[in-house]
Amino acid sequence: MKYIIIILIFNFLLIGSNLANNLKMIPEENWKFFSDQVMGGKSTGKIEFYSQKQKYLRMSGNVTTENNGGFIQFRYKIRKKISNNIKFLQIISRGNNEKYYIHLRTTGTLLPWQYYAKEFKVSRKWEKITINLS
């Protein structure tokens, strides 16, 4: 069993769009946690919201491959149309020196296994991570 902690600052920046300012204020109730239990796995976890110098979201939990499991995730569904001019996504994160993935879905990625993914590594200090969307 692996204990996971990842902390992400709330303000995802979608560069090239005025939506960036709106996303900084995303309400806590719009974020959803889920795990491999949706398909029979045994991983557990939670998300918590904090505010110090800025708001951030903390995900923690136990990930296990027991019963064909192996993930914990959180998500936010953007309901507003986003400009096609967005070039990259920035997140500010810290965690446990492990690799993580961000999955992006569009209106054209309907099935559960359809998404765009990018791997990134978190360290124990806050770092800005830029994900090129091209």
CSV table of C-alpha atoms in Angstrom, one decimal:
chain,number,residue,atom,x,y,z
A,1,MET,CA,0.0,0.0,0.0
A,2,LYS,CA,1.3,3.4,-0.9
A,3,TYR,CA,0.4,6.6,1.0
A,4,ILE,CA,-0.1,9.5,-1.3
A,5,ILE,CA,-0.2,13.2,-0.6
A,6,ILE,CA,-0.3,15.9,-3.3
A,7,ILE,CA,-1.2,19.5,-2.7
A,8,LEU,CA,-2.2,21.8,-5.5
A,9,ILE,CA,-2.9,25.5,-5.4
A,10,PHE,CA,-6.4,26.3,-6.5
A,11,ASN,CA,-5.6,28.7,-9.2
A,12,PHE,CA,-5.1,26.8,-12.4
A,13,LEU,CA,-4.1,29.3,-15.0
A,14,LEU,CA,-5.4,28.9,-18.5
A,15,ILE,CA,-3.2,31.3,-20.4
A,16,GLY,CA,-4.8,33.2,-23.3
A,17,SER,CA,-8.3,33.4,-21.8
A,18,ASN,CA,-10.1,35.7,-19.5
A,19,LEU,CA,-11.3,32.4,-17.8
A,20,ALA,CA,-8.1,32.4,-15.8
A,21,ASN,CA,-9.5,35.0,-13.4
A,22,ASN,CA,-12.7,33.0,-12.9
A,23,LEU,CA,-10.9,29.7,-12.2
A,24,LYS,CA,-9.0,31.3,-9.3
A,25,MET,CA,-12.2,31.5,-7.4
A,26,ILE,CA,-13.6,28.0,-8.1
A,27,PRO,CA,-15.9,27.0,-5.3
A,28,GLU,CA,-14.9,24.1,-3.2
A,29,GLU,CA,-18.1,22.2,-3.8
A,30,ASN,CA,-17.3,22.0,-7.5
A,31,TRP,CA,-14.2,19.7,-6.9
A,32,LYS,CA,-14.9,16.0,-6.6
A,33,PHE,CA,-12.7,13.2,-5.2
A,34,PHE,CA,-13.0,9.6,-6.5
A,35,SER,CA,-10.9,6.5,-6.4
A,36,ASP,CA,-10.6,3.1,-8.0
A,37,GLN,CA,-13.6,2.0,-5.8
A,38,VAL,CA,-15.8,3.2,-8.7
A,39,MET,CA,-14.6,0.0,-10.5
A,40,GLY,CA,-14.1,-2.3,-7.5
A,41,GLY,CA,-10.7,-1.2,-6.2
A,42,LYS,CA,-9.7,-0.7,-2.6
A,43,SER,CA,-7.9,2.6,-2.6
A,44,THR,CA,-9.1,5.4,-0.3
A,45,GLY,CA,-8.5,9.1,0.1
A,46,LYS,CA,-10.0,12.5,0.4
A,47,ILE,CA,-9.5,16.1,-0.6
A,48,GLU,CA,-9.3,19.0,1.8
A,49,PHE,CA,-9.3,22.8,1.2
A,50,TYR,CA,-7.0,25.2,3.0
A,51,SER,CA,-6.2,28.9,2.9
A,52,GLN,CA,-2.9,30.4,4.0
A,53,LYS,CA,-1.3,32.8,1.6
A,54,GLN,CA,-3.7,31.5,-1.0
A,55,LYS,CA,-6.3,28.8,-1.3
A,56,TYR,CA,-5.1,25.3,-2.1
A,57,LEU,CA,-6.5,21.8,-2.4
A,58,ARG,CA,-4.8,18.8,-0.6
A,59,MET,CA,-5.4,15.3,-1.7
A,60,SER,CA,-4.2,12.4,0.5
A,61,GLY,CA,-4.9,8.7,0.7
A,62,ASN,CA,-3.9,5.1,0.4
A,63,VAL,CA,-3.4,3.6,-3.1
A,64,THR,CA,-3.4,-0.1,-3.5
A,65,THR,CA,-3.5,-2.5,-6.4
A,66,GLU,CA,-5.7,-4.9,-4.4
A,67,ASN,CA,-8.7,-6.0,-6.4
A,68,ASN,CA,-7.3,-4.5,-9.6
A,69,GLY,CA,-7.2,-1.0,-8.2
A,70,GLY,CA,-4.5,1.6,-8.2
A,71,PHE,CA,-5.6,5.3,-8.2
A,72,ILE,CA,-7.1,8.2,-6.4
A,73,GLN,CA,-8.1,11.4,-8.3
A,74,PHE,CA,-9.9,14.7,-8.0
A,75,ARG,CA,-11.6,16.6,-10.8
A,76,TYR,CA,-13.3,19.8,-11.7
A,77,LYS,CA,-15.6,20.0,-14.7
A,78,ILE,CA,-15.4,23.3,-16.5
A,79,ARG,CA,-18.8,24.2,-17.7
A,80,LYS,CA,-18.0,27.4,-19.6
A,81,LYS,CA,-16.7,27.4,-23.1
A,82,ILE,CA,-12.9,27.9,-23.2
A,83,SER,CA,-11.2,29.8,-25.9
A,84,ASN,CA,-9.2,27.9,-28.6
A,85,ASN,CA,-6.3,30.4,-28.0
A,86,ILE,CA,-5.2,28.7,-24.8
A,87,LYS,CA,-1.5,27.7,-25.1
A,88,PHE,CA,-0.7,26.1,-21.8
A,89,LEU,CA,-1.9,25.2,-18.3
A,90,GLN,CA,0.0,26.1,-15.2
A,91,ILE,CA,-0.4,24.5,-11.8
A,92,ILE,CA,1.5,25.1,-8.6
A,93,SER,CA,2.1,22.0,-6.6
A,94,ARG,CA,4.1,20.2,-4.0
A,95,GLY,CA,4.0,16.6,-2.7
A,96,ASN,CA,6.0,13.5,-2.1
A,97,ASN,CA,8.6,13.4,-4.9
A,98,GLU,CA,6.5,11.2,-7.0
A,99,LYS,CA,5.1,11.3,-10.6
A,100,TYR,CA,1.6,12.3,-11.2
A,101,TYR,CA,-0.6,12.8,-14.2
A,102,ILE,CA,-3.1,15.5,-15.2
A,103,HIS,CA,-5.9,14.3,-17.5
A,104,LEU,CA,-7.8,16.7,-19.7
A,105,ARG,CA,-11.0,15.8,-21.4
A,106,THR,CA,-12.9,17.7,-24.1
A,107,THR,CA,-16.4,17.4,-25.5
A,108,GLY,CA,-14.8,15.0,-28.1
A,109,THR,CA,-13.4,12.6,-25.4
A,110,LEU,CA,-16.6,10.9,-24.2
A,111,LEU,CA,-15.5,7.4,-23.2
A,112,PRO,CA,-13.8,6.9,-19.8
A,113,TRP,CA,-10.5,5.9,-21.4
A,114,GLN,CA,-10.4,8.9,-23.7
A,115,TYR,CA,-8.4,11.8,-22.4
A,116,TYR,CA,-5.2,13.8,-23.0
A,117,ALA,CA,-2.6,13.1,-20.3
A,118,LYS,CA,0.6,14.7,-19.2
A,119,GLU,CA,3.0,13.3,-16.6
A,120,PHE,CA,4.6,15.7,-14.1
A,121,LYS,CA,6.7,15.2,-10.9
A,122,VAL,CA,6.1,17.0,-7.7
A,123,SER,CA,8.8,17.8,-5.1
A,124,ARG,CA,8.5,18.7,-1.4
A,125,LYS,CA,8.6,22.4,-2.2
A,126,TRP,CA,6.0,24.5,-4.1
A,127,GLU,CA,6.8,24.6,-7.8
A,128,LYS,CA,5.1,26.0,-10.8
A,129,ILE,CA,4.5,23.4,-13.5
A,130,THR,CA,3.7,24.4,-17.1
A,131,ILE,CA,1.8,22.0,-19.3
A,132,ASN,CA,1.9,22.8,-23.0
A,133,LEU,CA,-1.5,22.2,-24.6
A,134,SER,CA,-0.4,22.0,-28.2
